[in-house]
PDB file of N, CA and C in Angstrom:
ATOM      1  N   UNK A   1      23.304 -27.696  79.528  1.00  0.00           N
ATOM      2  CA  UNK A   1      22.649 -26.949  78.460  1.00  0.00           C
ATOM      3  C   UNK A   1      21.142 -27.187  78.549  1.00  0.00           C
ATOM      4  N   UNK A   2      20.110 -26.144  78.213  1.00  0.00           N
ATOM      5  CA  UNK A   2      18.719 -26.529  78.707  1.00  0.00           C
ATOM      6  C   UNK A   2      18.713 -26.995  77.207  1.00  0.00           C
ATOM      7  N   UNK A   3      16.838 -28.007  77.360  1.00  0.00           N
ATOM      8  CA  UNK A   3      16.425 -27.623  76.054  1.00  0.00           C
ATOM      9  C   UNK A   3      16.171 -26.566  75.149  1.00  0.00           C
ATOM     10  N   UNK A   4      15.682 -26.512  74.459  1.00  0.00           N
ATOM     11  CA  UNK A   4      15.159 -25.493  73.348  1.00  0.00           C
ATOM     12  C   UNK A   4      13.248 -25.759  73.956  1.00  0.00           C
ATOM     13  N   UNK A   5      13.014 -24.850  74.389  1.00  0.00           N
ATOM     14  CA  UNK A   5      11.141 -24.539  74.402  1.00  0.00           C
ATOM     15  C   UNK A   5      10.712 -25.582  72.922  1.00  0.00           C
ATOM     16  N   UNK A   6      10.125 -26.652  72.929  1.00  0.00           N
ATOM     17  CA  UNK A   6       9.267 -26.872  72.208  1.00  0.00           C
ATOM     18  C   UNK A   6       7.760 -26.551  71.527  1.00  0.00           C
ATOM     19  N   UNK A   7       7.572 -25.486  72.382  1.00  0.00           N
ATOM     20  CA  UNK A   7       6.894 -24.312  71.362  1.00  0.00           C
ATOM     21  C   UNK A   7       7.335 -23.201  70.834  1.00  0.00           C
ATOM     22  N   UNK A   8       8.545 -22.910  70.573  1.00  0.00           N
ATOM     23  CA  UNK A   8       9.717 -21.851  70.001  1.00  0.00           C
ATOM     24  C   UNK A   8      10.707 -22.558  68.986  1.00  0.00           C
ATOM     25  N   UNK A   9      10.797 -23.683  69.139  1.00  0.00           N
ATOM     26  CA  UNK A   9      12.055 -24.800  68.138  1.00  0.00           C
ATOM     27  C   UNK A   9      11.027 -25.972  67.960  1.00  0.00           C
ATOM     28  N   UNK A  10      11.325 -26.387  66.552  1.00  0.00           N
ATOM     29  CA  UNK A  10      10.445 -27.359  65.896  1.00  0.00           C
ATOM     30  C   UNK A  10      11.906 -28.052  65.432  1.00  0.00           C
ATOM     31  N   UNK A  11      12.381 -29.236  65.817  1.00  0.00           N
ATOM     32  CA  UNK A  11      13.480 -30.032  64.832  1.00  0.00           C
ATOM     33  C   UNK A  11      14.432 -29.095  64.480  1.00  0.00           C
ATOM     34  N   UNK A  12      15.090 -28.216  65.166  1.00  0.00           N
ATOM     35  CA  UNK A  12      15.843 -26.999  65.343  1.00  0.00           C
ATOM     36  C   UNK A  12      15.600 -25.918  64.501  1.00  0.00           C
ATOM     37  N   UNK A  13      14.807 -25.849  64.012  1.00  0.00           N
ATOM     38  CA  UNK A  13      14.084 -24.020  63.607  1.00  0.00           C
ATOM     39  C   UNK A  13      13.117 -23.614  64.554  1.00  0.00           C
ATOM     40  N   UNK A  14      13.285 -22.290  64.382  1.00  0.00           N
ATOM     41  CA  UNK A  14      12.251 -21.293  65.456  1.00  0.00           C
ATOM     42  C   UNK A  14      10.873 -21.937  64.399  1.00  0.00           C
ATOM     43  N   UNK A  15       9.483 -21.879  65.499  1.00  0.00           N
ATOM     44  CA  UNK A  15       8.641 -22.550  64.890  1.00  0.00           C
ATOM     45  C   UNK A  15       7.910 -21.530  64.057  1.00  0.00           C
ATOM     46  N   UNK A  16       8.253 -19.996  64.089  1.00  0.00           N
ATOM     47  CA  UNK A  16       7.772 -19.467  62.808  1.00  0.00           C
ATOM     48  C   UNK A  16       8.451 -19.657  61.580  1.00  0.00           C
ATOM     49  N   UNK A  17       9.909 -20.262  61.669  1.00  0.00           N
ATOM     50  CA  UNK A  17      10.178 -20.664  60.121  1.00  0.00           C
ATOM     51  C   UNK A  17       9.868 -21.920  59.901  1.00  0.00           C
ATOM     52  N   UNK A  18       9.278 -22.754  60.306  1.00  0.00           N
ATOM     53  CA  UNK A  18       9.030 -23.931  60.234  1.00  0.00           C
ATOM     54  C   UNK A  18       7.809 -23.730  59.851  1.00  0.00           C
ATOM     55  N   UNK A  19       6.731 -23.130  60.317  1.00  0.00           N
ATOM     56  CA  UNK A  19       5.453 -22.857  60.211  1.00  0.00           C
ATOM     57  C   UNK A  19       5.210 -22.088  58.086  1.00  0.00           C
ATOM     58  N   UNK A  20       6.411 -21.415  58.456  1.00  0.00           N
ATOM     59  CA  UNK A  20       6.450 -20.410  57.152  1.00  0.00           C
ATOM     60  C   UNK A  20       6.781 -21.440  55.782  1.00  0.00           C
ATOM     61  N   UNK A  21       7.627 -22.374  56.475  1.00  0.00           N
ATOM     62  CA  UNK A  21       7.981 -23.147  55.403  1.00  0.00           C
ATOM     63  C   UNK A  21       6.684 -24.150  54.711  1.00  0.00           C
ATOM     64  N   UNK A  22       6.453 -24.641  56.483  1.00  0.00           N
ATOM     65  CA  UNK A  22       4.681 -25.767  55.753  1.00  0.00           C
ATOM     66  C   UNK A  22       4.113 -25.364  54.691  1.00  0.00           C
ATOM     67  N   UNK A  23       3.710 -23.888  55.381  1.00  0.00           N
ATOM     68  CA  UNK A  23       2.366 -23.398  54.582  1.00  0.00           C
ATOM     69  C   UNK A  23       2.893 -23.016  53.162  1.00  0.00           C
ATOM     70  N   UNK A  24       4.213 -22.351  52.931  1.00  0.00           N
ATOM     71  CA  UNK A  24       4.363 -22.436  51.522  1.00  0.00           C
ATOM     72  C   UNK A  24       4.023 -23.959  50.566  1.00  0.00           C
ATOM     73  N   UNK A  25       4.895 -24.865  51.021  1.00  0.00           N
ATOM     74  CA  UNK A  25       4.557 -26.468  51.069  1.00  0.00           C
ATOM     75  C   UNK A  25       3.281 -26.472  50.051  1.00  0.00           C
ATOM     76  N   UNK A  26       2.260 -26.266  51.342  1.00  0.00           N
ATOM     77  CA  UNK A  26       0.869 -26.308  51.885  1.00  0.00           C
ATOM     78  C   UNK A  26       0.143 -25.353  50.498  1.00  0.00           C
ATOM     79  N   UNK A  27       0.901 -24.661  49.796  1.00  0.00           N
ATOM     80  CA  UNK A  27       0.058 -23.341  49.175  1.00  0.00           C
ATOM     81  C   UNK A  27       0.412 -23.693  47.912  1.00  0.00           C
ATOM     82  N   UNK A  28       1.602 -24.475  47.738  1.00  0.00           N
ATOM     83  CA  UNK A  28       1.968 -25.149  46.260  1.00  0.00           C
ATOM     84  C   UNK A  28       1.354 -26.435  46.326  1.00  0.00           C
ATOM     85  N   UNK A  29       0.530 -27.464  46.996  1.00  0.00           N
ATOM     86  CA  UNK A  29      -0.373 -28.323  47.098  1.00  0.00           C
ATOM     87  C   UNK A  29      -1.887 -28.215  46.388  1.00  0.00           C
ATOM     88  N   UNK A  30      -2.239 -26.583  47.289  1.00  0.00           N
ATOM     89  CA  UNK A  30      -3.498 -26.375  46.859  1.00  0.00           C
ATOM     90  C   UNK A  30      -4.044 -25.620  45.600  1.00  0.00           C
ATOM     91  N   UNK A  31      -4.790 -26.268  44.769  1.00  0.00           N
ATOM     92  CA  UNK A  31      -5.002 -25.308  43.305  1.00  0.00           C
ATOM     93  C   UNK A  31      -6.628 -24.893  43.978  1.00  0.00           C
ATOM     94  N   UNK A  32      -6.989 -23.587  43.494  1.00  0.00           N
ATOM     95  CA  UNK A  32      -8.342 -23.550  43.688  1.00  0.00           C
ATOM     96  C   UNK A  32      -8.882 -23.331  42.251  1.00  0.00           C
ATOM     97  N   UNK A  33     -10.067 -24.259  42.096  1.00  0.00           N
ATOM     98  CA  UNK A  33     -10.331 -23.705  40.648  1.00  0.00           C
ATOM     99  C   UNK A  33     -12.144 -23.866  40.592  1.00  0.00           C
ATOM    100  N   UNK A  34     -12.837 -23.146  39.433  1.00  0.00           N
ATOM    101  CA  UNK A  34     -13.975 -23.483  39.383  1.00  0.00           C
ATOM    102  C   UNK A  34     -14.658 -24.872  39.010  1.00  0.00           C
ATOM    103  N   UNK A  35     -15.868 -24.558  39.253  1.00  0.00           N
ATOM    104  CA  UNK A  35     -16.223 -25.658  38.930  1.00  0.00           C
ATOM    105  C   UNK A  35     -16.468 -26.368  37.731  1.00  0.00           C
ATOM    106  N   UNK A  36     -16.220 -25.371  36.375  1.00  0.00           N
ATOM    107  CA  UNK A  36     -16.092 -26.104  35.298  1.00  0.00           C
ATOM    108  C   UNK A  36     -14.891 -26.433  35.008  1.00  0.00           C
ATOM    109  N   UNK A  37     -13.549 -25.916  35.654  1.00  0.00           N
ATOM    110  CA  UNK A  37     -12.339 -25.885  35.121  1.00  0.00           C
ATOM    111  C   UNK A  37     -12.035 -27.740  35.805  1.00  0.00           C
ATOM    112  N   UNK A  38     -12.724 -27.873  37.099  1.00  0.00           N
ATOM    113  CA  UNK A  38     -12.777 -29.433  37.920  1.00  0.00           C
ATOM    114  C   UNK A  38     -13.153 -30.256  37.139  1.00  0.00           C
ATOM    115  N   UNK A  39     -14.343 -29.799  36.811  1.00  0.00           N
ATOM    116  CA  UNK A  39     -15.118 -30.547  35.748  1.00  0.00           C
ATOM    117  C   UNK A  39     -14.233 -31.098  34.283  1.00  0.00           C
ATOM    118  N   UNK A  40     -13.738 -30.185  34.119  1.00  0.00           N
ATOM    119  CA  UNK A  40     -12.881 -30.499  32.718  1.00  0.00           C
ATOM    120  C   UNK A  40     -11.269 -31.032  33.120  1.00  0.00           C
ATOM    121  N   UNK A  41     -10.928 -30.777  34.204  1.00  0.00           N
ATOM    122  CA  UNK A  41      -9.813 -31.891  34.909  1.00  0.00           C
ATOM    123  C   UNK A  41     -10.261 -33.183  34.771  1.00  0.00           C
ATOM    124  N   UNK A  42     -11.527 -33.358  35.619  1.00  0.00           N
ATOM    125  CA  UNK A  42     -12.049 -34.954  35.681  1.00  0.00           C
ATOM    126  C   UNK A  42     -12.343 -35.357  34.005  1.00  0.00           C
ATOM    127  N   UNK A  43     -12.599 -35.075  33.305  1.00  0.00           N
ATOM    128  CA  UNK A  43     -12.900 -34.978  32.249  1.00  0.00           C
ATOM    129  C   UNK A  43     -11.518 -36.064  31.296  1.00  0.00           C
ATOM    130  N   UNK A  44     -10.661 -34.993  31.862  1.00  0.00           N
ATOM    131  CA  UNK A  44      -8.979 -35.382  31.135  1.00  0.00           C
ATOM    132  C   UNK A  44      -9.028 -36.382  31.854  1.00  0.00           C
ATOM    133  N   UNK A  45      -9.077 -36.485  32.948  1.00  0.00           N
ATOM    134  CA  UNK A  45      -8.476 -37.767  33.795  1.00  0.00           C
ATOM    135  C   UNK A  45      -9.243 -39.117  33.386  1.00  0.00           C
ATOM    136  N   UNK A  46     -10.832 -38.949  33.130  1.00  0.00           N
ATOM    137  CA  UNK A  46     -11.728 -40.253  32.883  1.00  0.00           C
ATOM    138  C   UNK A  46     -10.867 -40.601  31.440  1.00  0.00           C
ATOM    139  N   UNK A  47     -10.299 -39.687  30.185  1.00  0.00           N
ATOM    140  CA  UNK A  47     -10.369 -40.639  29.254  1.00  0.00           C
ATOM    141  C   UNK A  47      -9.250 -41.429  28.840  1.00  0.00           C
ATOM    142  N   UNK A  48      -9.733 -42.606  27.996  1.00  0.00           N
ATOM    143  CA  UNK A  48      -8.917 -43.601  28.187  1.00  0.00           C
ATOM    144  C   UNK A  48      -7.694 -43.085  27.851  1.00  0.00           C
ATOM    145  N   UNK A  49      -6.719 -43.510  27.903  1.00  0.00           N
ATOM    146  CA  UNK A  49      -5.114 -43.432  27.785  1.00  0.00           C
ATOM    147  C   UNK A  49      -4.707 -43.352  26.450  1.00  0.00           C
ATOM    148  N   UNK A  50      -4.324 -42.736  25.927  1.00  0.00           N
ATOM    149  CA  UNK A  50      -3.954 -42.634  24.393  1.00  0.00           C
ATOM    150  C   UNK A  50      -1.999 -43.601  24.395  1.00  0.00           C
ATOM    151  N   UNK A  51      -1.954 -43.692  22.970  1.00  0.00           N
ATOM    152  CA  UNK A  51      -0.929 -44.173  23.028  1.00  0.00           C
ATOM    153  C   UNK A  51       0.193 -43.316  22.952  1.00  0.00           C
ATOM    154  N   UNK A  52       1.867 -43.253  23.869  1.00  0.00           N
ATOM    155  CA  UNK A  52       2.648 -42.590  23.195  1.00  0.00           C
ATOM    156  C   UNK A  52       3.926 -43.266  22.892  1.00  0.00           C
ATOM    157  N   UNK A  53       4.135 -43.296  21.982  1.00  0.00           N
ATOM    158  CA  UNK A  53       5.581 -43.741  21.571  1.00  0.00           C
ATOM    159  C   UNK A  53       6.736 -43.577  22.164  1.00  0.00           C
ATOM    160  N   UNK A  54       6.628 -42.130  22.795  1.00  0.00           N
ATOM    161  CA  UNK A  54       7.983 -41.830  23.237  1.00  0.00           C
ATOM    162  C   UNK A  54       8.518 -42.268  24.742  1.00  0.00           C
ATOM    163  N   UNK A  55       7.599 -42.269  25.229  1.00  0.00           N
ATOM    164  CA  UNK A  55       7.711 -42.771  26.566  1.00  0.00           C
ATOM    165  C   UNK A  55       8.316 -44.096  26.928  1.00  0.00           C
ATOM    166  N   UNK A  56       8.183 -45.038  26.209  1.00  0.00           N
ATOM    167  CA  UNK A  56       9.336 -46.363  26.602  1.00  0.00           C
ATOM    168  C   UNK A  56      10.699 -45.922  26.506  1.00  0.00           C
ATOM    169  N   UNK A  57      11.049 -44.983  25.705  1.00  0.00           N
ATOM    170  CA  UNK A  57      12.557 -44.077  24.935  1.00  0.00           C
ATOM    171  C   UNK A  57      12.490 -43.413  26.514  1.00  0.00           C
ATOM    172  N   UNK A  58      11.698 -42.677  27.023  1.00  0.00           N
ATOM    173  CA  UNK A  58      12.015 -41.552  27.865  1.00  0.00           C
ATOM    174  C   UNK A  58      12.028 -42.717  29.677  1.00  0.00           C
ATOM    175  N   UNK A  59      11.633 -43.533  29.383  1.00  0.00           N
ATOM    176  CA  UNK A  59      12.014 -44.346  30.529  1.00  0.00           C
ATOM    177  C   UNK A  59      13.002 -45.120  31.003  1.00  0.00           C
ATOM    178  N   UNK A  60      13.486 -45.609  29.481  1.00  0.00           N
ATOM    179  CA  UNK A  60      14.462 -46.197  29.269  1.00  0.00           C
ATOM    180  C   UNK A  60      16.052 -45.445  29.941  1.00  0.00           C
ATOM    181  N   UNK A  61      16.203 -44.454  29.605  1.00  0.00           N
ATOM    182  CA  UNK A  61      17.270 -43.472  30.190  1.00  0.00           C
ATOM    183  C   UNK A  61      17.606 -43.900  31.203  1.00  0.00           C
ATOM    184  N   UNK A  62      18.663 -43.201  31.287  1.00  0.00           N
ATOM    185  CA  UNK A  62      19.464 -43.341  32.361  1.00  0.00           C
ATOM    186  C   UNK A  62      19.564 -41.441  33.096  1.00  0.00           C
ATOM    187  N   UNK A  63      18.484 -41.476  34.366  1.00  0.00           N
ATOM    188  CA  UNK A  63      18.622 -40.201  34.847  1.00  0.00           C
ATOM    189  C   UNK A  63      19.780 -39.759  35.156  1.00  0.00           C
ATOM    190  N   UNK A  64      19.885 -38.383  34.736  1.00  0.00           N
ATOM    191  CA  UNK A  64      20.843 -37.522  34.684  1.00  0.00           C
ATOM    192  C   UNK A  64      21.502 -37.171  36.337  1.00  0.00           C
ATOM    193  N   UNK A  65      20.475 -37.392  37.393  1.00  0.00           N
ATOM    194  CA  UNK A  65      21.004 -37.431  39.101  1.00  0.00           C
ATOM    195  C   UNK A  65      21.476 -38.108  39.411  1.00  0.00           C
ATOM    196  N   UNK A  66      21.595 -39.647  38.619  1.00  0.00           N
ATOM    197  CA  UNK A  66      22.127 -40.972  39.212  1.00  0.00           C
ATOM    198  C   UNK A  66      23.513 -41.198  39.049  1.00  0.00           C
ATOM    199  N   UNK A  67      24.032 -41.813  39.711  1.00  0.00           N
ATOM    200  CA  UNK A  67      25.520 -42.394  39.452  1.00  0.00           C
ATOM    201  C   UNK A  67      25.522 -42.815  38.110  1.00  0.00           C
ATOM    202  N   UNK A  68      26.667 -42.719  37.426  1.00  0.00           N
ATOM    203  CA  UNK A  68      26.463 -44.175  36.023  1.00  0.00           C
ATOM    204  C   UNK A  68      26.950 -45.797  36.984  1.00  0.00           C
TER     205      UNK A  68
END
């Protein structure tokens, strides 16, 4: 049996669905936004941490994917 062309098969897909798949990947990664909308991201991100209550409750759980 030959190989598969390693510029035609990527990890056994043809390398345009492999390619097709990255860049979707690749396109839900990238946000483009202005520069005040960055600005007001960094903004959220610098301030300090507020408190929330619920979150020790929401950690605590037991995820719904896991075995019991």
């Amino acid at each position: 049996m030959n190989e598969p062309d390693a510029e035609w098969q990527i990890h056994g897909y043809p390398n345009t669905a492999y390619q097709a798949v990255e860049q979707a990947l690749r396109d839900q990664r990238l946000i483009l936004v202005s520069g005040s909308q960055y600005q007001a991201i960094l903004d959220i991100l610098d301030r300090p941490e507020s408190d929330n209550p619920g979150l020790p409750d929401l950690f605590s759980r037991h995820p719904v994917w896991a075995n019991p």
